[in-house]
mmCIF file of C-alpha atoms and ligand atoms in Angstrom:
data_model
loop_
_atom_site.group_PDB
_atom_site.id
_atom_site.type_symbol
_atom_site.label_atom_id
_atom_site.label_comp_id
_atom_site.label_asym_id
_atom_site.label_seq_id
_atom_site.Cartn_x
_atom_site.Cartn_y
_atom_site.Cartn_z
ATOM 1 C CA UNK A 188 -51.742 148.875 -4.479
ATOM 2 C CA UNK A 189 -51.859 152.089 -4.603
ATOM 3 C CA UNK A 190 -52.717 153.771 -8.498
ATOM 4 C CA UNK A 191 -49.112 155.251 -10.701
ATOM 5 C CA UNK A 192 -49.265 157.850 -12.945
ATOM 6 C CA UNK A 193 -48.545 156.417 -16.804
ATOM 7 C CA UNK A 194 -44.863 157.282 -15.778
ATOM 8 C CA UNK A 195 -44.091 155.407 -13.503
ATOM 9 C CA UNK A 196 -45.449 151.935 -15.832
ATOM 10 C CA UNK A 197 -42.543 150.895 -17.497
ATOM 11 C CA UNK A 198 -40.434 150.603 -14.226
ATOM 12 C CA UNK A 199 -43.087 148.863 -12.362
ATOM 13 C CA UNK A 200 -43.497 146.363 -15.303
ATOM 14 C CA UNK A 201 -39.962 146.188 -15.480
ATOM 15 C CA UNK A 202 -39.943 145.212 -11.333
ATOM 16 C CA UNK A 203 -43.488 142.784 -12.160
ATOM 17 C CA UNK A 204 -41.105 140.877 -14.689
ATOM 18 C CA UNK A 205 -37.972 140.086 -12.418
ATOM 19 C CA UNK A 206 -38.794 140.068 -8.621
ATOM 20 C CA UNK A 207 -40.288 137.211 -7.017
ATOM 21 C CA UNK A 208 -43.711 136.999 -6.493
ATOM 22 C CA UNK A 209 -45.442 136.395 -3.655
ATOM 23 C CA UNK A 210 -47.481 133.229 -3.394
ATOM 24 C CA UNK A 211 -51.162 133.585 -3.993
ATOM 25 C CA UNK A 212 -53.455 135.945 -0.948
ATOM 26 C CA UNK A 213 -49.643 137.159 0.789
ATOM 27 C CA UNK A 214 -50.208 140.701 -0.707
ATOM 28 C CA UNK A 215 -53.864 140.820 0.578
ATOM 29 C CA UNK A 216 -52.533 140.600 3.976
ATOM 30 C CA UNK A 217 -52.673 143.891 6.397
ATOM 31 C CA UNK A 218 -49.102 142.980 8.729
ATOM 32 C CA UNK A 219 -49.833 142.457 12.210
ATOM 33 C CA UNK A 220 -49.578 145.780 14.335
ATOM 34 C CA UNK A 221 -48.291 144.975 17.952
ATOM 35 C CA UNK A 222 -49.368 147.344 20.659
ATOM 36 C CA UNK A 223 -47.039 150.240 21.147
ATOM 37 C CA UNK A 224 -44.945 151.175 23.529
ATOM 38 C CA UNK A 225 -43.926 154.392 22.975
ATOM 39 C CA UNK A 226 -45.323 158.310 22.836
ATOM 40 C CA UNK A 227 -43.428 161.128 21.556
ATOM 41 C CA UNK A 228 -42.752 163.816 24.026
ATOM 42 C CA UNK A 229 -44.257 161.749 27.071
ATOM 43 C CA UNK A 230 -42.546 160.610 29.730
ATOM 44 C CA UNK A 231 -44.934 158.565 32.296
ATOM 45 C CA UNK A 232 -46.212 156.602 29.120
ATOM 46 C CA UNK A 233 -47.686 153.304 30.499
ATOM 47 C CA UNK A 234 -48.159 150.290 28.256
ATOM 48 C CA UNK A 235 -51.945 148.966 28.745
ATOM 49 C CA UNK A 236 -51.658 147.844 25.088
ATOM 50 C CA UNK A 237 -51.391 144.338 24.667
ATOM 51 C CA UNK A 238 -52.969 142.829 27.173
ATOM 52 C CA UNK A 239 -49.581 141.816 29.054
ATOM 53 C CA UNK A 240 -49.888 141.040 33.177
ATOM 54 C CA UNK A 241 -49.576 144.281 35.559
ATOM 55 C CA UNK A 242 -47.560 141.978 37.707
ATOM 56 C CA UNK A 243 -45.163 140.910 34.997
ATOM 57 C CA UNK A 244 -43.607 137.236 35.565
ATOM 58 C CA UNK A 245 -43.022 135.164 38.390
ATOM 59 C CA UNK A 246 -39.827 136.402 40.094
ATOM 60 C CA UNK A 247 -39.564 132.392 39.714
ATOM 61 C CA UNK A 248 -39.666 132.139 36.008
ATOM 62 C CA UNK A 249 -37.145 135.548 36.201
ATOM 63 C CA UNK A 250 -33.915 133.185 38.010
ATOM 64 C CA UNK A 251 -34.823 129.991 35.845
ATOM 65 C CA UNK A 252 -35.047 133.267 32.879
ATOM 66 C CA UNK A 253 -31.587 134.197 33.974
ATOM 67 C CA UNK A 254 -29.999 130.863 35.378
ATOM 68 C CA UNK A 255 -30.178 130.193 31.568
ATOM 69 C CA UNK A 256 -27.185 132.184 30.734
ATOM 70 C CA UNK A 257 -24.457 129.981 31.041
ATOM 71 C CA UNK A 258 -25.746 127.487 28.677
ATOM 72 C CA UNK A 259 -26.943 128.710 26.016
ATOM 73 C CA UNK A 260 -24.375 127.437 23.986
ATOM 74 C CA UNK A 261 -27.038 124.124 24.050
ATOM 75 C CA UNK A 262 -29.662 123.426 21.259
ATOM 76 C CA UNK A 263 -33.164 123.619 23.244
ATOM 77 C CA UNK A 264 -34.648 120.520 23.951
ATOM 78 C CA UNK A 265 -36.626 119.570 20.308
ATOM 79 C CA UNK A 266 -39.463 117.644 22.092
ATOM 80 C CA UNK A 267 -39.843 120.195 24.769
ATOM 81 C CA UNK A 268 -40.130 117.041 26.329
ATOM 82 C CA UNK A 269 -39.629 118.894 30.111
ATOM 83 C CA UNK A 270 -42.581 121.267 29.573
ATOM 84 C CA UNK A 271 -45.140 119.175 28.673
ATOM 85 C CA UNK A 272 -44.667 116.745 31.155
ATOM 86 C CA UNK A 273 -44.766 119.857 33.254
ATOM 87 C CA UNK A 274 -47.947 121.118 32.135
ATOM 88 C CA UNK A 275 -49.271 117.185 31.432
ATOM 89 C CA UNK A 276 -48.975 116.974 35.511
ATOM 90 C CA UNK A 277 -50.463 120.955 35.779
ATOM 91 C CA UNK A 278 -53.220 120.255 33.972
ATOM 92 C CA UNK A 279 -54.128 116.677 33.857
ATOM 93 C CA UNK A 280 -53.414 116.380 30.527
ATOM 94 C CA UNK A 281 -51.435 113.171 28.202
ATOM 95 C CA UNK A 282 -47.982 115.073 27.377
ATOM 96 C CA UNK A 283 -48.146 113.013 24.332
ATOM 97 C CA UNK A 284 -50.794 115.045 23.109
ATOM 98 C CA UNK A 285 -49.042 118.348 23.438
ATOM 99 C CA UNK A 286 -46.817 120.264 21.628
ATOM 100 C CA UNK A 287 -45.137 123.412 22.061
ATOM 101 C CA UNK A 288 -44.335 126.782 20.428
ATOM 102 C CA UNK A 289 -43.068 129.471 19.727
ATOM 103 C CA UNK A 290 -46.379 131.291 20.842
ATOM 104 C CA UNK A 291 -49.324 130.362 20.237
ATOM 105 C CA UNK A 292 -49.428 132.121 16.906
ATOM 106 C CA UNK A 293 -47.136 129.592 15.583
ATOM 107 C CA UNK A 294 -49.597 126.915 16.674
ATOM 108 C CA UNK A 295 -51.823 128.728 15.043
ATOM 109 C CA UNK A 296 -50.299 129.250 11.588
ATOM 110 C CA UNK A 297 -49.035 125.373 11.582
ATOM 111 C CA UNK A 298 -52.415 124.348 12.181
ATOM 112 C CA UNK A 299 -53.156 126.205 9.215
ATOM 113 C CA UNK A 300 -50.402 125.233 6.965
ATOM 114 C CA UNK A 301 -51.385 121.411 7.505
ATOM 115 C CA UNK A 302 -54.818 121.743 7.347
ATOM 116 C CA UNK A 303 -55.508 124.644 4.847
ATOM 117 C CA UNK A 304 -53.939 126.292 1.483
ATOM 118 C CA UNK A 305 -55.183 127.017 -1.827
ATOM 119 C CA UNK A 306 -59.187 126.642 -2.595
ATOM 120 C CA UNK A 307 -59.911 126.206 1.350
ATOM 121 C CA UNK A 308 -61.600 128.000 3.638
ATOM 122 C CA UNK A 309 -61.093 129.046 7.189
ATOM 123 C CA UNK A 310 -64.013 130.085 8.964
ATOM 124 C CA UNK A 311 -63.529 133.463 12.018
ATOM 125 C CA UNK A 312 -65.634 135.704 13.567
ATOM 126 C CA UNK A 313 -66.412 138.885 12.916
ATOM 127 C CA UNK A 314 -63.802 140.069 15.764
ATOM 128 C CA UNK A 315 -61.754 137.837 16.230
ATOM 129 C CA UNK A 316 -58.089 137.507 16.632
ATOM 130 C CA UNK A 317 -56.361 139.028 13.220
ATOM 131 C CA UNK A 318 -54.212 136.125 13.100
ATOM 132 C CA UNK A 319 -56.605 134.029 11.885
ATOM 133 C CA UNK A 320 -57.277 135.636 8.711
ATOM 134 C CA UNK A 321 -52.847 136.406 8.207
ATOM 135 C CA UNK A 322 -52.815 133.084 9.136
ATOM 136 C CA UNK A 323 -55.174 131.811 6.129
ATOM 137 C CA UNK A 324 -54.207 133.973 3.991
ATOM 138 C CA UNK A 325 -50.019 133.280 4.168
ATOM 139 C CA UNK A 326 -51.080 129.244 2.475
ATOM 140 C CA UNK A 327 -53.276 130.728 0.166
ATOM 141 C CA UNK A 328 -56.512 129.795 1.714
ATOM 142 C CA UNK A 329 -59.301 131.938 2.008
ATOM 143 C CA UNK A 330 -60.381 133.452 5.311
ATOM 144 C CA UNK A 331 -64.546 133.818 5.901
ATOM 145 C CA UNK A 332 -66.279 135.630 8.511
ATOM 146 C CA UNK A 333 -69.104 134.535 9.813
ATOM 147 C CA UNK A 334 -71.129 137.761 11.801
ATOM 148 C CA UNK A 335 -70.884 138.045 15.620
ATOM 149 C CA UNK A 336 -74.353 139.119 18.025
ATOM 150 C CA UNK A 337 -73.649 141.920 20.037
ATOM 151 C CA UNK A 338 -70.015 141.513 20.208
ATOM 152 C CA UNK A 339 -70.109 137.868 20.211
ATOM 153 C CA UNK A 340 -69.725 134.639 18.242
ATOM 154 C CA UNK A 341 -72.660 133.074 17.028
ATOM 155 C CA UNK A 342 -73.002 129.290 16.395
ATOM 156 C CA UNK A 343 -75.217 129.858 14.155
ATOM 157 C CA UNK A 344 -73.580 132.234 12.120
ATOM 158 C CA UNK A 345 -70.605 130.334 11.955
ATOM 159 C CA UNK A 346 -72.686 127.118 11.179
ATOM 160 C CA UNK A 347 -73.635 128.815 7.737
ATOM 161 C CA UNK A 348 -70.801 130.154 6.959
ATOM 162 C CA UNK A 349 -69.168 126.794 6.825
ATOM 163 C CA UNK A 350 -68.940 125.535 3.029
ATOM 164 C CA UNK A 351 -67.640 122.098 0.954
ATOM 165 C CA UNK A 352 -64.414 124.274 0.890
ATOM 166 C CA UNK A 353 -64.068 124.599 4.746
ATOM 167 C CA UNK A 354 -61.087 123.173 6.460
ATOM 168 C CA UNK A 355 -60.567 124.824 9.532
ATOM 169 C CA UNK A 356 -62.808 127.175 11.815
ATOM 170 C CA UNK A 357 -60.289 129.056 14.615
ATOM 171 C CA UNK A 358 -62.777 130.525 17.687
ATOM 172 C CA UNK A 359 -61.267 132.885 20.588
ATOM 173 C CA UNK A 360 -63.253 131.684 23.442
ATOM 174 C CA UNK A 361 -62.610 133.833 25.333
ATOM 175 C CA UNK A 362 -62.172 136.437 22.300
ATOM 176 C CA UNK A 363 -59.292 139.056 21.910
ATOM 177 C CA UNK A 364 -60.449 142.361 21.645
ATOM 178 C CA UNK A 365 -64.323 142.057 22.381
ATOM 179 C CA UNK A 366 -63.982 139.858 25.424
ATOM 180 C CA UNK A 367 -66.930 138.125 25.112
ATOM 181 C CA UNK A 368 -66.859 134.132 25.221
ATOM 182 C CA UNK A 369 -68.933 131.405 24.996
ATOM 183 C CA UNK A 370 -70.095 129.244 27.696
ATOM 184 C CA UNK A 371 -69.115 125.529 27.097
ATOM 185 C CA UNK A 372 -72.630 124.033 26.094
ATOM 186 C CA UNK A 373 -72.494 126.617 22.982
ATOM 187 C CA UNK A 374 -68.988 125.503 22.178
ATOM 188 C CA UNK A 375 -70.091 121.586 21.885
ATOM 189 C CA UNK A 376 -72.813 122.838 19.454
ATOM 190 C CA UNK A 377 -70.894 124.410 17.420
ATOM 191 C CA UNK A 378 -68.786 121.506 17.492
ATOM 192 C CA UNK A 379 -71.549 119.389 16.989
ATOM 193 C CA UNK A 380 -72.830 120.770 14.017
ATOM 194 C CA UNK A 381 -69.952 121.267 11.653
ATOM 195 C CA UNK A 382 -68.512 118.257 9.349
ATOM 196 C CA UNK A 383 -66.211 115.597 10.980
ATOM 197 C CA UNK A 384 -63.872 116.291 8.577
ATOM 198 C CA UNK A 385 -63.637 120.095 9.791
ATOM 199 C CA UNK A 386 -60.762 121.093 12.867
ATOM 200 C CA UNK A 387 -62.515 123.392 15.426
ATOM 201 C CA UNK A 388 -59.487 125.389 17.004
ATOM 202 C CA UNK A 389 -60.753 126.326 20.722
ATOM 203 C CA UNK A 390 -57.821 130.027 20.865
ATOM 204 C CA UNK A 391 -58.370 129.513 25.033
ATOM 205 C CA UNK A 392 -55.501 132.546 25.309
ATOM 206 C CA UNK A 393 -57.335 133.886 28.649
ATOM 207 C CA UNK A 394 -58.592 131.268 30.063
ATOM 208 C CA UNK A 395 -57.081 131.243 33.027
ATOM 209 C CA UNK A 396 -58.403 134.204 33.645
ATOM 210 C CA UNK A 397 -61.817 133.116 33.158
ATOM 211 C CA UNK A 398 -63.703 132.277 36.590
ATOM 212 C CA UNK A 399 -67.704 131.918 35.146
ATOM 213 C CA UNK A 400 -68.758 127.802 35.860
ATOM 214 C CA UNK A 401 -70.246 127.701 32.336
ATOM 215 C CA UNK A 402 -67.148 128.472 30.396
ATOM 216 C CA UNK A 403 -64.117 126.035 29.903
ATOM 217 C CA UNK A 404 -61.293 125.652 27.790
ATOM 218 C CA UNK A 405 -61.892 123.331 25.857
ATOM 219 C CA UNK A 406 -60.208 120.005 27.182
ATOM 220 C CA UNK A 407 -63.761 118.026 26.816
ATOM 221 C CA UNK A 408 -63.788 118.982 24.181
ATOM 222 C CA UNK A 409 -60.618 117.763 22.268
ATOM 223 C CA UNK A 410 -60.453 114.291 23.985
ATOM 224 C CA UNK A 411 -64.211 113.559 23.030
ATOM 225 C CA UNK A 412 -63.097 114.321 19.006
ATOM 226 C CA UNK A 413 -60.492 113.537 16.698
ATOM 227 C CA UNK A 414 -61.029 116.538 15.128
ATOM 228 C CA UNK A 415 -60.172 119.349 18.334
ATOM 229 C CA UNK A 416 -58.323 121.358 19.053
ATOM 230 C CA UNK A 417 -57.501 123.687 22.382
ATOM 231 C CA UNK A 418 -54.266 126.291 22.609
ATOM 232 C CA UNK A 419 -53.244 128.418 25.320
ATOM 233 C CA UNK A 420 -50.403 130.624 25.960
ATOM 234 C CA UNK A 421 -47.672 132.146 28.407
ATOM 235 C CA UNK A 422 -47.829 135.140 27.026
ATOM 236 C CA UNK A 423 -51.374 136.849 29.009
ATOM 237 C CA UNK A 424 -50.889 135.735 32.824
ATOM 238 C CA UNK A 425 -48.191 134.334 32.953
ATOM 239 C CA UNK A 426 -46.658 136.837 31.843
ATOM 240 C CA UNK A 427 -43.968 135.621 29.390
ATOM 241 C CA UNK A 428 -45.130 136.683 26.094
ATOM 242 C CA UNK A 429 -41.506 138.110 26.075
ATOM 243 C CA UNK A 430 -40.122 134.366 25.558
ATOM 244 C CA UNK A 431 -42.812 133.119 22.920
ATOM 245 C CA UNK A 432 -44.649 130.498 24.900
ATOM 246 C CA UNK A 433 -47.694 128.700 23.463
ATOM 247 C CA UNK A 434 -49.299 124.825 23.459
ATOM 248 C CA UNK A 435 -51.905 123.414 22.117
ATOM 249 C CA UNK A 436 -53.424 119.930 23.276
ATOM 250 C CA UNK A 437 -54.626 118.120 20.625
ATOM 251 C CA UNK A 438 -55.989 114.756 19.608
ATOM 252 C CA UNK A 439 -53.946 112.290 18.217
ATOM 253 C CA UNK A 440 -53.962 112.139 14.928
ATOM 254 C CA UNK A 441 -53.834 116.040 15.225
ATOM 255 C CA UNK A 442 -50.221 115.860 17.250
ATOM 256 C CA UNK A 443 -48.862 113.615 14.876
ATOM 257 C CA UNK A 444 -49.672 115.796 12.088
ATOM 258 C CA UNK A 445 -48.154 119.064 13.431
ATOM 259 C CA UNK A 446 -45.418 117.429 14.299
ATOM 260 C CA UNK A 447 -44.305 116.681 10.576
ATOM 261 C CA UNK A 448 -43.539 120.588 9.833
ATOM 262 C CA UNK A 449 -42.611 122.007 13.216
ATOM 263 C CA UNK A 450 -39.257 123.204 13.265
ATOM 264 C CA UNK A 451 -36.799 120.615 15.095
ATOM 265 C CA UNK A 452 -36.014 123.556 17.682
ATOM 266 C CA UNK A 453 -39.420 126.428 17.422
ATOM 267 C CA UNK A 454 -39.258 126.651 21.054
ATOM 268 C CA UNK A 455 -36.150 128.271 22.713
ATOM 269 C CA UNK A 456 -34.902 126.989 26.292
ATOM 270 C CA UNK A 457 -35.364 129.963 27.945
ATOM 271 C CA UNK A 458 -38.728 130.096 27.499
ATOM 272 C CA UNK A 459 -38.549 126.509 28.277
ATOM 273 C CA UNK A 460 -37.249 126.955 31.904
ATOM 274 C CA UNK A 461 -39.230 130.035 32.978
ATOM 275 C CA UNK A 462 -42.848 128.911 31.693
ATOM 276 C CA UNK A 463 -41.661 125.472 33.980
ATOM 277 C CA UNK A 464 -41.015 127.730 36.619
ATOM 278 C CA UNK A 465 -44.611 130.146 36.302
ATOM 279 C CA UNK A 466 -46.551 126.691 36.172
ATOM 280 C CA UNK A 467 -45.479 125.733 39.975
ATOM 281 C CA UNK A 468 -45.876 129.773 40.920
ATOM 282 C CA UNK A 469 -49.655 128.679 41.477
ATOM 283 C CA UNK A 470 -49.401 131.479 43.855
ATOM 284 C CA UNK A 471 -48.118 134.298 41.529
ATOM 285 C CA UNK A 472 -50.749 133.055 38.881
ATOM 286 C CA UNK A 473 -53.636 133.223 42.160
ATOM 287 C CA UNK A 474 -52.255 137.044 42.246
ATOM 288 C CA UNK A 475 -52.545 137.845 38.492
ATOM 289 C CA UNK A 476 -56.427 136.523 38.725
ATOM 290 C CA UNK A 477 -56.938 138.262 41.749
ATOM 291 C CA UNK A 478 -56.078 141.449 40.892
ATOM 292 C CA UNK A 479 -58.019 141.268 37.492
ATOM 293 C CA UNK A 480 -60.724 140.384 39.072
ATOM 294 C CA UNK A 481 -60.666 143.082 41.375
ATOM 295 C CA UNK A 482 -60.062 145.386 38.326
ATOM 296 C CA UNK A 483 -61.577 144.022 35.282
ATOM 297 C CA UNK A 484 -65.965 144.984 36.895
ATOM 298 C CA UNK A 485 -64.521 148.102 38.153
ATOM 299 C CA UNK A 486 -62.922 149.693 34.987
ATOM 300 C CA UNK A 487 -66.402 148.167 33.428
ATOM 301 C CA UNK A 488 -68.391 150.249 35.398
ATOM 302 C CA UNK A 489 -66.174 152.811 36.054
ATOM 303 C CA UNK A 490 -66.233 153.153 32.125
ATOM 304 C CA UNK A 491 -69.943 152.762 31.965
ATOM 305 C CA UNK A 492 -70.636 155.025 34.766
ATOM 306 C CA UNK A 493 -69.078 158.199 32.226
ATOM 307 C CA UNK A 494 -71.217 156.890 29.375
ATOM 308 C CA UNK A 495 -69.644 155.472 27.134
ATOM 309 C CA UNK A 496 -70.080 151.630 26.383
ATOM 310 C CA UNK A 497 -67.586 148.469 28.273
ATOM 311 C CA UNK A 498 -68.000 145.077 26.606
ATOM 312 C CA UNK A 499 -68.676 142.071 29.382
ATOM 313 C CA UNK A 500 -65.866 140.807 28.730
ATOM 314 C CA UNK A 501 -64.268 137.914 31.415
ATOM 315 C CA UNK A 502 -60.547 138.575 30.279
ATOM 316 C CA UNK A 503 -57.843 141.109 31.297
ATOM 317 C CA UNK A 504 -58.877 143.659 29.086
ATOM 318 C CA UNK A 505 -61.963 145.534 28.004
ATOM 319 C CA UNK A 506 -63.411 146.770 25.009
ATOM 320 C CA UNK A 507 -64.146 150.708 25.870
ATOM 321 C CA UNK A 508 -66.899 151.906 23.162
ATOM 322 C CA UNK A 509 -67.341 155.248 21.970
ATOM 323 C CA UNK A 510 -69.642 157.868 20.554
ATOM 324 C CA UNK A 511 -69.175 160.063 17.040
ATOM 325 C CA UNK A 512 -66.671 162.781 16.606
ATOM 326 C CA UNK A 513 -65.527 165.192 18.324
ATOM 327 C CA UNK A 514 -65.363 162.463 21.003
ATOM 328 C CA UNK A 515 -65.195 159.241 18.545
ATOM 329 C CA UNK A 516 -62.309 157.101 19.826
ATOM 330 C CA UNK A 517 -59.187 158.343 17.700
ATOM 331 C CA UNK A 518 -60.105 161.639 19.709
ATOM 332 C CA UNK A 519 -59.327 159.579 23.025
ATOM 333 C CA UNK A 520 -56.866 157.771 21.893
ATOM 334 C CA UNK A 521 -54.780 161.033 21.269
ATOM 335 C CA UNK A 522 -56.242 162.716 24.391
ATOM 336 C CA UNK A 523 -55.493 159.302 26.531
ATOM 337 C CA UNK A 524 -51.965 159.125 24.949
ATOM 338 C CA UNK A 525 -50.848 162.901 25.496
ATOM 339 C CA UNK A 526 -51.916 161.754 29.283
ATOM 340 C CA UNK A 527 -49.651 158.853 28.878
ATOM 341 C CA UNK A 528 -52.143 156.120 28.316
ATOM 342 C CA UNK A 529 -51.424 153.953 25.575
ATOM 343 C CA UNK A 530 -54.539 151.904 24.895
ATOM 344 C CA UNK A 531 -54.753 149.208 21.382
ATOM 345 C CA UNK A 532 -56.637 151.279 18.567
ATOM 346 C CA UNK A 533 -59.311 148.355 17.179
ATOM 347 C CA UNK A 534 -59.691 150.106 12.915
ATOM 348 C CA UNK A 535 -58.131 146.196 11.900
ATOM 349 C CA UNK A 536 -60.470 144.397 13.415
ATOM 350 C CA UNK A 537 -63.084 147.046 12.228
ATOM 351 C CA UNK A 538 -64.009 148.385 15.322
ATOM 352 C CA UNK A 539 -62.740 152.036 14.828
ATOM 353 C CA UNK A 540 -65.795 153.325 17.413
ATOM 354 C CA UNK A 541 -63.300 151.108 20.011
ATOM 355 C CA UNK A 542 -59.913 151.247 22.118
ATOM 356 C CA UNK A 543 -58.837 148.168 23.885
ATOM 357 C CA UNK A 544 -57.954 148.579 27.371
ATOM 358 C CA UNK A 545 -55.580 146.546 28.519
ATOM 359 C CA UNK A 546 -55.889 145.989 33.156
ATOM 360 C CA UNK A 547 -52.941 147.764 34.944
ATOM 361 C CA UNK A 548 -51.264 148.015 37.971
ATOM 362 C CA UNK A 549 -53.860 150.068 40.436
ATOM 363 C CA UNK A 550 -52.093 153.029 39.934
ATOM 364 C CA UNK A 551 -53.202 152.747 35.822
ATOM 365 C CA UNK A 552 -56.844 151.875 36.414
ATOM 366 C CA UNK A 553 -56.772 154.955 38.315
ATOM 367 C CA UNK A 554 -54.896 156.932 36.104
ATOM 368 C CA UNK A 555 -57.119 155.397 33.641
ATOM 369 C CA UNK A 556 -60.538 156.563 34.725
ATOM 370 C CA UNK A 557 -59.868 159.798 35.691
ATOM 371 C CA UNK A 558 -58.349 160.215 32.462
ATOM 372 C CA UNK A 559 -60.835 158.903 30.095
ATOM 373 C CA UNK A 560 -63.123 161.373 33.049
ATOM 374 C CA UNK A 561 -61.021 164.332 31.589
ATOM 375 C CA UNK A 562 -61.993 163.564 28.055
ATOM 376 C CA UNK A 563 -65.598 163.198 28.418
ATOM 377 C CA UNK A 564 -65.748 166.791 30.069
ATOM 378 C CA UNK A 565 -63.739 168.560 28.235
HETATM 379 C C1 PLP B 51 -52.549 137.289 22.439
HETATM 380 C C2 PLP B 51 -53.216 136.108 21.857
HETATM 381 C C3 PLP B 51 -52.902 134.961 21.657
HETATM 382 C C4 PLP B 51 -51.213 134.686 21.158
HETATM 383 O O1 PLP B 51 -50.665 134.451 21.992
HETATM 384 P P1 PLP B 51 -48.546 134.281 21.407
HETATM 385 O O2 PLP B 51 -48.517 132.687 22.542
HETATM 386 O O3 PLP B 51 -48.216 135.001 22.764
HETATM 387 O O4 PLP B 51 -48.528 133.890 19.883
HETATM 388 C C5 PLP B 51 -53.481 134.230 20.336
HETATM 389 N N1 PLP B 51 -54.468 133.972 20.703
HETATM 390 C C6 PLP B 51 -55.261 135.353 21.164
HETATM 391 C C7 PLP B 51 -56.326 135.396 21.116
HETATM 392 C C8 PLP B 51 -54.579 136.157 21.619
HETATM 393 O O5 PLP B 51 -55.522 137.428 22.405
#
């Protein structure tokens, strides 16, 4: 809270006595800030700040969404039955062990609400996805940070951060914003090292982009345990971020617990039909992955060729690392914005020396590399 002058005190006290007070932890939360999409005074702006798909959604998903306009008076299916069946069939999973959510963000919140509260601890890695500490503090639990090694989650540090108070360990794999990942064997070692009562949440929001053969999204771990959950989303490779639709795969005991607190109509009908159509359009997802496979290495190499750092990302984004002023990340951000390119500032992630770049269209990627070259040369 900012300092107040003595003159302010009587007023402030009155407010403190009479106004509703939040639960512990709430005022410690810095609100999550999404990627920006506009630069004042610059007309042709490209948003490369939210890891959205440059290919957009499947046209079939967009058509299903449009067709739903005639049905807006109907409540959605509260059990997301048809979508769970479709996900189950597509991935070879038991639909009874799937829960759909209003984005995977909602599922992160529901899991935290169910398993962690005041006096409990929630462990995540140093540059892990910000929704984990936000969810922990929302429910009165304490977020506990584990160090990373070379901007990658470190199983030994995660295990060392566990105390008798730990209830949940969140692991984004691959992680946003670093783009780095843990191989299957390391995730298994993490699970094996955690006490049985600690819930491990593997957030695999970018799983569809990963082409490494030592990576898996976490299905086998979920199926081999009663304490491991995998979350997924339609916001990234499926290009449906606007509709807010994610899902989790969990053991039956966890599904039962989460379903008790889930809102009865937490996923909207437009998200249901669009996600089902998106799953069926395999060619569109393949095209998105192929585009990423082409541009991810080109952008990493392009950034490094200019003498800057780029993480060895396996997602649809790259963490670009800058040096000291006057050529620091803030200066680069301002320069790129003046060229109509919006990247994501990383100060909230403790990475003030970096900007996160989402892989864009070919034109956007080339424009970024050209602008970055000019920034370095200027
Ligand atoms: C984008 C993202 C999500 C959020 O996905 P929604 O389904 O849109 O809520 C979850 N986890 C990570 C790591 C992400 O980057």
